[in-house]
Amino acid sequence: MAVLEPGDPSELARRAAAGFAERYAAPPTVVGRAPGRVNLIGEHTDYNRGLVLPVALPHATYAAAAARTDGLVRIASASQAEPWDGSLDAIAPGSVPGWAGYAAGVLWALREAGYEVPGVDLHIDSTVPLGAGLSSSAALECSVAVAVAGLLGLDLDDGLREALVDAGVRAETEVVGAPTGGMDQAIAVHGEEGCALLIDFDADVHRAVPLELGGRTLLVTDTRVTHELTDGGYAGRRAECEQAARLLGVPSLRQADPEAVERIEDEVVRARARHVVTEVARVEATLAALDAGDWPAVGRCFLASHVSMRDDFEISTPELDTAVSVAVEAGALAARMTGGGFGGSSVAIVPDDRVAAVTRAIDAAFALNGYRPASHLVATPSAGAGLVEPVS
Ligand code: ADP
Ligand code: MG
């Protein structure tokens, strides 16, 4: 059974600082940390002004940084062979190819927001799996944003946190060109230990929801089928949702009447819209069930969400369907695919004493089906972004 450990934050900050010192022959000034996330429920609802309920992972990305005086930017990552360097002034939408765009894009967006961003050396290290639907992209953006705020000596108050979320969103949507909806950066920055985060994208508010797991584990299974958010599937779904809202004459699907949705003529557009309106209702039902400690009801919400993503939104895969059904058969109280889809991960709520049985059953089913071995992680609800003192 492969279980991905999150690592100790100060030890990982030390590793990032050591990687920085080896590359640039001087120690970093700060190390920023931002977590990945697993979304409990509320998928493809953020850009439809709906509700989401993510949890920040203990797995995080660490950005070691030092300012430069010559306006140059150098970006390297322990996960990538190719570093990037260029001038700060040249960073703009479309100007930085590949992975470094997520980091460089944050520098651009913070400058656009009026911050006096200096040239900078960056070295990135992470325990968030890349492209697994656990938001390594926002973890990267927000770790860089927090590191730059640290270099500028800014106080990480509520106003600055909002600005860092916005910078991450602009980096991803405008500089990289992935039309994601903003959930990932919000949880990476606002996550709280022991809590999920309820975000309402219509009212533009969020609140921490304490998760009383008492004897239950949030188990994430990475199917290791990677998606590419920039390759069209995600953007296509988003366009269909916008089309549905236009047909219904509402500003977003959050305002759509479920009965009107059923009258949309185009079968595909109707199904996409149905997923969104029913998914928002399921977030509300899940909150009520969690509040009441009604785990069977949470399980029904998760399963209905999975079926909706599989059949109406059509973003599941055979691997995800297998991970979900086998988890439930082996004792999970609730399971669903999570994240943008087309691969990625599932999330299950499992009694502590069933975790080993569930992971074993998934591994066996994957082997039987000839799928790549999955990797599992325990999603202990963790804190959002901040600076970390490396141990020396
Ligand atoms: P997810 O956010 O679900 O992991 P995305 O496709 O949104 O998937 O983002 C993954 C991409 O983000 C990677 O392919 C890479 O370009 C970039 N990325 C994320 N984390 C890192 C990292 N630690 N180092 C370098 N690039 C990263
Ligand atoms: Mg992402």
Coordinates of C-alpha atoms and ligand atoms in Angstrom, one line a residue, residues 137 172 184 229, ligand 2:
S137 CA -1.2 24.5 -9.0
E172 CA -3.7 30.7 -13.2
D184 CA -8.3 26.2 -4.9
L229 CA -6.7 21.6 -17.0
Ligands
MG2 MG -4.9 23.0 -10.3

